[in-house]
PDB file of C-alpha atoms and ligand atoms in Angstrom:
ATOM      1  CA  MET A   1     -70.898-148.585  25.979  1.00 70.00           C
ATOM      2  CA  THR A   2     -68.685-149.165  22.957  1.00 94.00           C
ATOM      3  CA  ILE A   3     -67.355-145.608  23.116  1.00 97.00           C
ATOM      4  CA  LYS A   4     -66.270-146.116  26.730  1.00 97.00           C
ATOM      5  CA  LYS A   5     -64.693-149.427  25.885  1.00 97.00           C
ATOM      6  CA  ASN A   6     -62.849-148.075  22.832  1.00 98.00           C
ATOM      7  CA  LEU A   7     -61.657-145.063  24.786  1.00 98.00           C
ATOM      8  CA  ALA A   8     -60.366-147.183  27.663  1.00 97.00           C
ATOM      9  CA  GLU A   9     -58.476-149.455  25.280  1.00 97.00           C
ATOM     10  CA  ILE A  10     -56.803-146.569  23.490  1.00 98.00           C
ATOM     11  CA  LYS A  11     -55.968-144.683  26.687  1.00 97.00           C
ATOM     12  CA  ASN A  12     -54.380-147.795  28.162  1.00 96.00           C
ATOM     13  CA  SER A  13     -52.198-148.177  25.101  1.00 96.00           C
ATOM     14  CA  LEU A  14     -50.854-144.595  25.181  1.00 98.00           C
ATOM     15  CA  PRO A  15     -47.597-143.730  26.931  1.00 98.00           C
ATOM     16  CA  GLU A  16     -48.010-141.207  29.731  1.00 97.00           C
ATOM     17  CA  HIS A  17     -46.471-138.306  27.785  1.00 97.00           C
ATOM     18  CA  VAL A  18     -48.996-138.616  24.929  1.00 98.00           C
ATOM     19  CA  THR A  19     -52.218-136.585  25.092  1.00 98.00           C
ATOM     20  CA  LEU A  20     -55.360-137.949  23.481  1.00 98.00           C
ATOM     21  CA  VAL A  21     -57.607-135.633  21.478  1.00 99.00           C
ATOM     22  CA  ALA A  22     -60.933-137.422  20.926  1.00 98.00           C
ATOM     23  CA  VAL A  23     -62.025-136.331  17.447  1.00 98.00           C
ATOM     24  CA  SER A  24     -65.790-135.920  17.664  1.00 98.00           C
ATOM     25  CA  LYS A  25     -66.514-134.204  14.346  1.00 98.00           C
ATOM     26  CA  THR A  26     -69.919-135.182  12.873  1.00 97.00           C
ATOM     27  CA  LYS A  27     -70.805-137.038  16.105  1.00 97.00           C
ATOM     28  CA  PRO A  28     -73.791-135.997  18.262  1.00 97.00           C
ATOM     29  CA  ASN A  29     -73.585-134.613  21.798  1.00 98.00           C
ATOM     30  CA  GLU A  30     -74.621-137.995  23.229  1.00 97.00           C
ATOM     31  CA  ALA A  31     -71.451-139.589  21.893  1.00 98.00           C
ATOM     32  CA  ILE A  32     -69.315-136.834  23.415  1.00 98.00           C
ATOM     33  CA  GLU A  33     -71.163-137.148  26.721  1.00 98.00           C
ATOM     34  CA  GLU A  34     -70.383-140.840  26.844  1.00 98.00           C
ATOM     35  CA  ALA A  35     -66.678-140.133  26.406  1.00 98.00           C
ATOM     36  CA  TYR A  36     -66.931-137.274  28.917  1.00 98.00           C
ATOM     37  CA  GLU A  37     -68.419-139.595  31.515  1.00 97.00           C
ATOM     38  CA  SER A  38     -65.364-141.788  31.313  1.00 95.00           C
ATOM     39  CA  GLY A  39     -63.133-138.799  31.949  1.00 97.00           C
ATOM     40  CA  GLN A  40     -62.229-137.552  28.478  1.00 98.00           C
ATOM     41  CA  ARG A  41     -62.017-133.740  28.439  1.00 98.00           C
ATOM     42  CA  ILE A  42     -60.227-132.901  25.175  1.00 98.00           C
ATOM     43  CA  PHE A  43     -62.257-133.043  21.979  1.00 99.00           C
ATOM     44  CA  GLY A  44     -61.298-132.147  18.423  1.00 98.00           C
ATOM     45  CA  GLU A  45     -63.557-130.667  15.760  1.00 98.00           C
ATOM     46  CA  ASN A  46     -62.866-129.543  12.204  1.00 98.00           C
ATOM     47  CA  LYS A  47     -65.822-127.201  11.544  1.00 98.00           C
ATOM     48  CA  VAL A  48     -66.102-123.981  13.520  1.00 98.00           C
ATOM     49  CA  GLN A  49     -69.897-123.813  13.504  1.00 98.00           C
ATOM     50  CA  GLU A  50     -70.239-127.370  14.757  1.00 98.00           C
ATOM     51  CA  MET A  51     -67.682-126.770  17.481  1.00 98.00           C
ATOM     52  CA  VAL A  52     -69.466-123.596  18.633  1.00 98.00           C
ATOM     53  CA  GLN A  53     -72.773-125.447  18.872  1.00 98.00           C
ATOM     54  CA  LYS A  54     -71.204-128.222  20.920  1.00 98.00           C
ATOM     55  CA  TRP A  55     -69.369-125.744  23.158  1.00 98.00           C
ATOM     56  CA  GLU A  56     -72.657-123.950  23.858  1.00 98.00           C
ATOM     57  CA  THR A  57     -74.507-127.099  24.897  1.00 98.00           C
ATOM     58  CA  LEU A  58     -71.884-129.336  26.544  1.00 98.00           C
ATOM     59  CA  PRO A  59     -70.017-129.010  29.894  1.00 98.00           C
ATOM     60  CA  LYS A  60     -67.765-125.976  30.108  1.00 98.00           C
ATOM     61  CA  ASP A  61     -64.709-127.862  31.333  1.00 98.00           C
ATOM     62  CA  ILE A  62     -64.275-129.452  27.915  1.00 98.00           C
ATOM     63  CA  GLU A  63     -61.184-128.282  26.047  1.00 98.00           C
ATOM     64  CA  TRP A  64     -62.046-127.732  22.393  1.00 99.00           C
ATOM     65  CA  HIS A  65     -59.340-128.213  19.788  1.00 99.00           C
ATOM     66  CA  MET A  66     -59.796-126.934  16.248  1.00 98.00           C
ATOM     67  CA  ILE A  67     -58.039-129.541  14.101  1.00 98.00           C
ATOM     68  CA  GLY A  68     -59.383-128.653  10.665  1.00 95.00           C
ATOM     69  CA  HIS A  69     -58.413-126.226   7.954  1.00 95.00           C
ATOM     70  CA  LEU A  70     -59.417-122.810   9.219  1.00 96.00           C
ATOM     71  CA  GLN A  71     -60.683-119.801   7.303  1.00 97.00           C
ATOM     72  CA  ARG A  72     -59.772-116.409   8.689  1.00 98.00           C
ATOM     73  CA  ASN A  73     -63.353-115.151   8.750  1.00 98.00           C
ATOM     74  CA  LYS A  74     -64.353-117.972  11.125  1.00 98.00           C
ATOM     75  CA  VAL A  75     -61.780-117.326  13.833  1.00 98.00           C
ATOM     76  CA  LYS A  76     -63.958-114.753  15.591  1.00 98.00           C
ATOM     77  CA  TYR A  77     -66.651-117.303  16.411  1.00 98.00           C
ATOM     78  CA  MET A  78     -64.379-119.466  18.537  1.00 98.00           C
ATOM     79  CA  ALA A  79     -61.805-117.003  19.873  1.00 98.00           C
ATOM     80  CA  GLU A  80     -63.605-116.835  23.206  1.00 98.00           C
ATOM     81  CA  PHE A  81     -63.149-120.491  24.072  1.00 98.00           C
ATOM     82  CA  VAL A  82     -60.945-122.553  21.730  1.00 98.00           C
ATOM     83  CA  SER A  83     -58.064-124.081  23.656  1.00 98.00           C
ATOM     84  CA  LEU A  84     -55.726-125.176  20.856  1.00 98.00           C
ATOM     85  CA  ILE A  85     -55.716-124.476  17.109  1.00 98.00           C
ATOM     86  CA  HIS A  86     -53.810-127.259  15.302  1.00 98.00           C
ATOM     87  CA  GLY A  87     -53.931-126.115  11.700  1.00 97.00           C
ATOM     88  CA  VAL A  88     -52.201-122.738  11.446  1.00 98.00           C
ATOM     89  CA  ASP A  89     -50.828-122.662   7.922  1.00 97.00           C
ATOM     90  CA  SER A  90     -50.274-118.981   7.174  1.00 97.00           C
ATOM     91  CA  PHE A  91     -49.057-115.822   8.838  1.00 98.00           C
ATOM     92  CA  ARG A  92     -52.258-113.983   7.922  1.00 98.00           C
ATOM     93  CA  LEU A  93     -54.288-116.598   9.780  1.00 98.00           C
ATOM     94  CA  LEU A  94     -52.030-116.244  12.794  1.00 98.00           C
ATOM     95  CA  GLN A  95     -52.488-112.451  12.721  1.00 98.00           C
ATOM     96  CA  GLU A  96     -56.250-112.895  12.678  1.00 98.00           C
ATOM     97  CA  ILE A  97     -56.139-115.328  15.618  1.00 98.00           C
ATOM     98  CA  ASN A  98     -53.994-112.808  17.481  1.00 98.00           C
ATOM     99  CA  LYS A  99     -56.459-110.010  16.737  1.00 98.00           C
ATOM    100  CA  GLN A 100     -59.518-111.983  17.841  1.00 98.00           C
ATOM    101  CA  ALA A 101     -57.767-113.338  20.956  1.00 98.00           C
ATOM    102  CA  ALA A 102     -56.913-109.769  21.973  1.00 98.00           C
ATOM    103  CA  LYS A 103     -60.612-108.857  21.933  1.00 98.00           C
ATOM    104  CA  HIS A 104     -61.187-111.502  24.601  1.00 98.00           C
ATOM    105  CA  ASN A 105     -58.022-110.715  26.517  1.00 98.00           C
ATOM    106  CA  ARG A 106     -56.730-114.177  25.766  1.00 98.00           C
ATOM    107  CA  VAL A 107     -53.563-115.821  24.543  1.00 98.00           C
ATOM    108  CA  ILE A 108     -54.541-118.656  22.195  1.00 98.00           C
ATOM    109  CA  ASP A 109     -52.249-121.676  21.872  1.00 98.00           C
ATOM    110  CA  CYS A 110     -51.513-122.663  18.274  1.00 98.00           C
ATOM    111  CA  LEU A 111     -49.647-125.289  16.275  1.00 98.00           C
ATOM    112  CA  PHE A 112     -48.177-124.667  12.859  1.00 98.00           C
ATOM    113  CA  GLN A 113     -49.363-127.292  10.403  1.00 98.00           C
ATOM    114  CA  ILE A 114     -46.541-128.705   8.306  1.00 98.00           C
ATOM    115  CA  HIS A 115     -47.163-130.403   4.985  1.00 96.00           C
ATOM    116  CA  ILE A 116     -45.513-133.833   5.085  1.00 94.00           C
ATOM    117  CA  ALA A 117     -47.857-135.988   2.975  1.00 89.00           C
ATOM    118  CA  GLU A 118     -47.510-136.805  -0.685  1.00 86.00           C
ATOM    119  CA  GLU A 119     -51.056-135.684  -1.440  1.00 82.00           C
ATOM    120  CA  ASP A 120     -51.377-131.974  -2.032  1.00 78.00           C
ATOM    121  CA  THR A 121     -54.957-132.062  -0.763  1.00 75.00           C
ATOM    122  CA  LYS A 122     -53.480-131.720   2.710  1.00 77.00           C
ATOM    123  CA  PHE A 123     -52.682-128.238   3.966  1.00 89.00           C
ATOM    124  CA  GLY A 124     -49.582-126.942   5.632  1.00 96.00           C
ATOM    125  CA  LEU A 125     -46.325-125.026   5.457  1.00 97.00           C
ATOM    126  CA  ASP A 126     -42.980-126.332   4.331  1.00 96.00           C
ATOM    127  CA  GLU A 127     -39.943-125.815   6.549  1.00 96.00           C
ATOM    128  CA  LYS A 128     -38.734-122.758   4.651  1.00 96.00           C
ATOM    129  CA  GLU A 129     -42.082-120.990   5.023  1.00 97.00           C
ATOM    130  CA  LEU A 130     -42.150-121.945   8.702  1.00 98.00           C
ATOM    131  CA  LEU A 131     -38.746-120.402   9.348  1.00 96.00           C
ATOM    132  CA  GLU A 132     -39.677-117.291   7.364  1.00 97.00           C
ATOM    133  CA  ILE A 133     -42.614-116.740   9.691  1.00 98.00           C
ATOM    134  CA  THR A 134     -40.888-117.531  12.962  1.00 97.00           C
ATOM    135  CA  SER A 135     -37.868-115.356  12.194  1.00 96.00           C
ATOM    136  CA  SER A 136     -39.878-112.280  11.171  1.00 97.00           C
ATOM    137  CA  GLU A 137     -40.198-109.185  13.329  1.00 97.00           C
ATOM    138  CA  GLU A 138     -43.945-109.164  12.718  1.00 97.00           C
ATOM    139  CA  PHE A 139     -44.244-112.606  14.307  1.00 98.00           C
ATOM    140  CA  LYS A 140     -42.461-111.472  17.445  1.00 96.00           C
ATOM    141  CA  LYS A 141     -45.021-108.692  17.866  1.00 97.00           C
ATOM    142  CA  LEU A 142     -47.974-111.067  18.257  1.00 98.00           C
ATOM    143  CA  LYS A 143     -48.749-111.135  21.979  1.00 98.00           C
ATOM    144  CA  HIS A 144     -52.086-112.931  21.918  1.00 98.00           C
ATOM    145  CA  ILE A 145     -50.947-116.176  20.351  1.00 98.00           C
ATOM    146  CA  ARG A 146     -48.466-118.726  21.642  1.00 98.00           C
ATOM    147  CA  ILE A 147     -46.891-121.299  19.343  1.00 98.00           C
ATOM    148  CA  VAL A 148     -46.690-124.510  21.348  1.00 98.00           C
ATOM    149  CA  GLY A 149     -45.693-126.968  18.626  1.00 98.00           C
ATOM    150  CA  LEU A 150     -46.353-128.508  15.230  1.00 98.00           C
ATOM    151  CA  MET A 151     -49.042-130.627  13.614  1.00 98.00           C
ATOM    152  CA  GLY A 152     -48.900-132.882  10.582  1.00 97.00           C
ATOM    153  CA  MET A 153     -50.847-135.511   8.690  1.00 97.00           C
ATOM    154  CA  ALA A 154     -49.173-138.419   6.954  1.00 96.00           C
ATOM    155  CA  THR A 155     -50.167-139.707   3.539  1.00 94.00           C
ATOM    156  CA  PHE A 156     -53.256-141.912   3.539  1.00 93.00           C
ATOM    157  CA  THR A 157     -51.558-145.173   2.634  1.00 94.00           C
ATOM    158  CA  SER A 158     -51.011-148.675   3.938  1.00 94.00           C
ATOM    159  CA  ASP A 159     -47.277-148.239   3.336  1.00 96.00           C
ATOM    160  CA  GLN A 160     -45.953-148.135   6.921  1.00 96.00           C
ATOM    161  CA  ILE A 161     -42.442-147.185   5.784  1.00 97.00           C
ATOM    162  CA  GLN A 162     -43.793-144.138   3.960  1.00 96.00           C
ATOM    163  CA  ILE A 163     -45.778-143.017   7.017  1.00 97.00           C
ATOM    164  CA  GLU A 164     -42.785-143.546   9.264  1.00 98.00           C
ATOM    165  CA  LYS A 165     -40.599-141.498   6.920  1.00 97.00           C
ATOM    166  CA  GLU A 166     -43.042-138.585   6.937  1.00 97.00           C
ATOM    167  CA  PHE A 167     -43.347-138.540  10.727  1.00 98.00           C
ATOM    168  CA  LYS A 168     -39.537-138.671  11.048  1.00 98.00           C
ATOM    169  CA  GLN A 169     -39.279-135.715   8.684  1.00 98.00           C
ATOM    170  CA  LEU A 170     -41.707-133.726  10.823  1.00 98.00           C
ATOM    171  CA  LYS A 171     -39.854-134.647  14.035  1.00 98.00           C
ATOM    172  CA  ALA A 172     -36.654-133.305  12.491  1.00 98.00           C
ATOM    173  CA  ILE A 173     -38.392-130.002  11.645  1.00 98.00           C
ATOM    174  CA  PHE A 174     -39.758-129.904  15.199  1.00 98.00           C
ATOM    175  CA  ASP A 175     -36.282-130.441  16.672  1.00 98.00           C
ATOM    176  CA  ASN A 176     -34.824-127.689  14.452  1.00 97.00           C
ATOM    177  CA  LEU A 177     -37.542-125.294  15.488  1.00 97.00           C
ATOM    178  CA  THR A 178     -36.605-125.649  19.165  1.00 96.00           C
ATOM    179  CA  ASN A 179     -33.541-123.525  18.322  1.00 94.00           C
ATOM    180  CA  SER A 180     -35.738-120.484  17.757  1.00 93.00           C
ATOM    181  CA  LEU A 181     -38.782-121.495  19.848  1.00 96.00           C
ATOM    182  CA  PRO A 182     -37.345-123.375  22.845  1.00 93.00           C
ATOM    183  CA  ASN A 183     -40.695-123.672  24.582  1.00 91.00           C
ATOM    184  CA  ILE A 184     -42.511-125.757  22.014  1.00 98.00           C
ATOM    185  CA  SER A 185     -43.601-129.111  23.431  1.00 98.00           C
ATOM    186  CA  ILE A 186     -46.447-130.469  21.309  1.00 98.00           C
ATOM    187  CA  LEU A 187     -46.033-132.654  18.256  1.00 98.00           C
ATOM    188  CA  SER A 188     -49.578-133.416  17.063  1.00 98.00           C
ATOM    189  CA  THR A 189     -49.357-136.435  14.779  1.00 98.00           C
ATOM    190  CA  GLY A 190     -51.272-139.669  14.462  1.00 98.00           C
ATOM    191  CA  MET A 191     -54.912-140.591  13.755  1.00 98.00           C
ATOM    192  CA  SER A 192     -56.816-143.860  14.136  1.00 97.00           C
ATOM    193  CA  GLY A 193     -54.847-145.570  11.375  1.00 96.00           C
ATOM    194  CA  ASP A 194     -51.346-144.420  12.205  1.00 97.00           C
ATOM    195  CA  TYR A 195     -51.110-143.203  15.805  1.00 98.00           C
ATOM    196  CA  LYS A 196     -48.952-146.121  16.909  1.00 97.00           C
ATOM    197  CA  ILE A 197     -46.335-145.260  14.289  1.00 98.00           C
ATOM    198  CA  ALA A 198     -46.680-141.577  15.175  1.00 98.00           C
ATOM    199  CA  ILE A 199     -45.923-142.264  18.840  1.00 98.00           C
ATOM    200  CA  LYS A 200     -42.873-144.297  17.918  1.00 98.00           C
ATOM    201  CA  GLU A 201     -41.725-141.290  15.865  1.00 98.00           C
ATOM    202  CA  GLY A 202     -42.095-138.726  18.627  1.00 98.00           C
ATOM    203  CA  SER A 203     -45.767-137.715  18.726  1.00 98.00           C
ATOM    204  CA  THR A 204     -46.902-136.141  21.993  1.00 98.00           C
ATOM    205  CA  MET A 205     -50.537-135.628  20.941  1.00 98.00           C
ATOM    206  CA  VAL A 206     -52.695-138.008  18.915  1.00 98.00           C
ATOM    207  CA  ARG A 207     -56.016-137.100  17.269  1.00 98.00           C
ATOM    208  CA  VAL A 208     -58.206-140.183  17.237  1.00 98.00           C
ATOM    209  CA  GLY A 209     -61.765-140.225  15.917  1.00 98.00           C
ATOM    210  CA  SER A 210     -63.174-143.350  14.311  1.00 97.00           C
ATOM    211  CA  SER A 211     -61.381-145.798  16.623  1.00 97.00           C
ATOM    212  CA  ILE A 212     -63.288-144.203  19.514  1.00 98.00           C
ATOM    213  CA  PHE A 213     -66.616-143.130  18.025  1.00 97.00           C
ATOM    214  CA  GLY A 214     -66.945-145.508  15.068  1.00 95.00           C
ATOM    215  CA  SER A 215     -66.803-144.586  11.419  1.00 92.00           C
ATOM    216  CA  ARG A 216     -68.311-141.288  10.295  1.00 88.00           C
ATOM    217  CA  ASN A 217     -71.376-141.038   8.134  1.00 77.00           C
ATOM    218  CA  TYR A 218     -71.378-137.830   6.113  1.00 67.00           C
ATOM    219  CA  HIS A 219     -74.826-138.269   4.598  1.00 55.00           C
TER     220      HIS A 219
HETATM  221  C1  PLP B 301     -60.842-136.442  11.209  1.00 53.98           C
HETATM  222  C2  PLP B 301     -59.476-136.088  11.636  1.00 53.98           C
HETATM  223  C3  PLP B 301     -58.767-136.912  12.539  1.00 53.98           C
HETATM  224  C4  PLP B 301     -59.300-138.220  13.076  1.00 53.98           C
HETATM  225  O1  PLP B 301     -59.350-139.196  12.086  1.00 53.98           O
HETATM  226  P1  PLP B 301     -59.669-140.730  12.410  1.00 53.98           P
HETATM  227  O2  PLP B 301     -59.073-141.453  11.277  1.00 53.98           O
HETATM  228  O3  PLP B 301     -61.154-140.842  12.493  1.00 53.98           O
HETATM  229  O4  PLP B 301     -59.016-141.058  13.709  1.00 53.98           O
HETATM  230  C5  PLP B 301     -57.509-136.495  12.928  1.00 53.98           C
HETATM  231  N1  PLP B 301     -56.967-135.338  12.479  1.00 53.98           N
HETATM  232  C6  PLP B 301     -57.611-134.535  11.629  1.00 53.98           C
HETATM  233  C7  PLP B 301     -56.955-133.284  11.174  1.00 53.98           C
HETATM  234  C8  PLP B 301     -58.881-134.888  11.168  1.00 53.98           C
HETATM  235  O5  PLP B 301     -59.510-134.064  10.313  1.00 53.98           O
END
């Protein structure tokens, strides 16, 4: 019952234009089913193998989002069903997604991940690299991917001003990018600890795990 209660509380606090991705990584099917029963259909995972296993065994109307760092050799396992890839951080990865999507006659929606945090353990492009990709002729040739927005992770800190600054920086990059990609609409920012700040700073998609499913146990 706690999952349903947590989910209801979070959903009620979100503005209408903000989509909730329930981050179910490391959690068993039963936890996902409980969220599913209360109407949640979008789930986020960060390991391809785990996501494939869950996709195979859970209801087929679930939309699976890959939110983790993605290796090119893993794209093929999820190209058939993944509905949004949040962490695209290189052109070579995008080419591979395009290639695997073509095999399934699909167009896969993707977000470019932008590095905004102070830690360099977090992945992502800077604005210059982003513009290099989006202005290239090679990029325009990719017909089996669609860039629908940007994703970013703020520094893990209790400094609210710092987090706010990083989300503002990403929003500015997002707004600039609409010059070349006018159809982008998704700004994926905000996790359990910072989604309220993220929404204030323009997020349209929050990725919330532990506040719904409880803390994760990796052992
Ligand atoms: C795990 C994860 C989340 C969710 O984190 P919580 O703090 O549990 O809400 C969000 N985004 C990404 C990329 C993650 O890996």
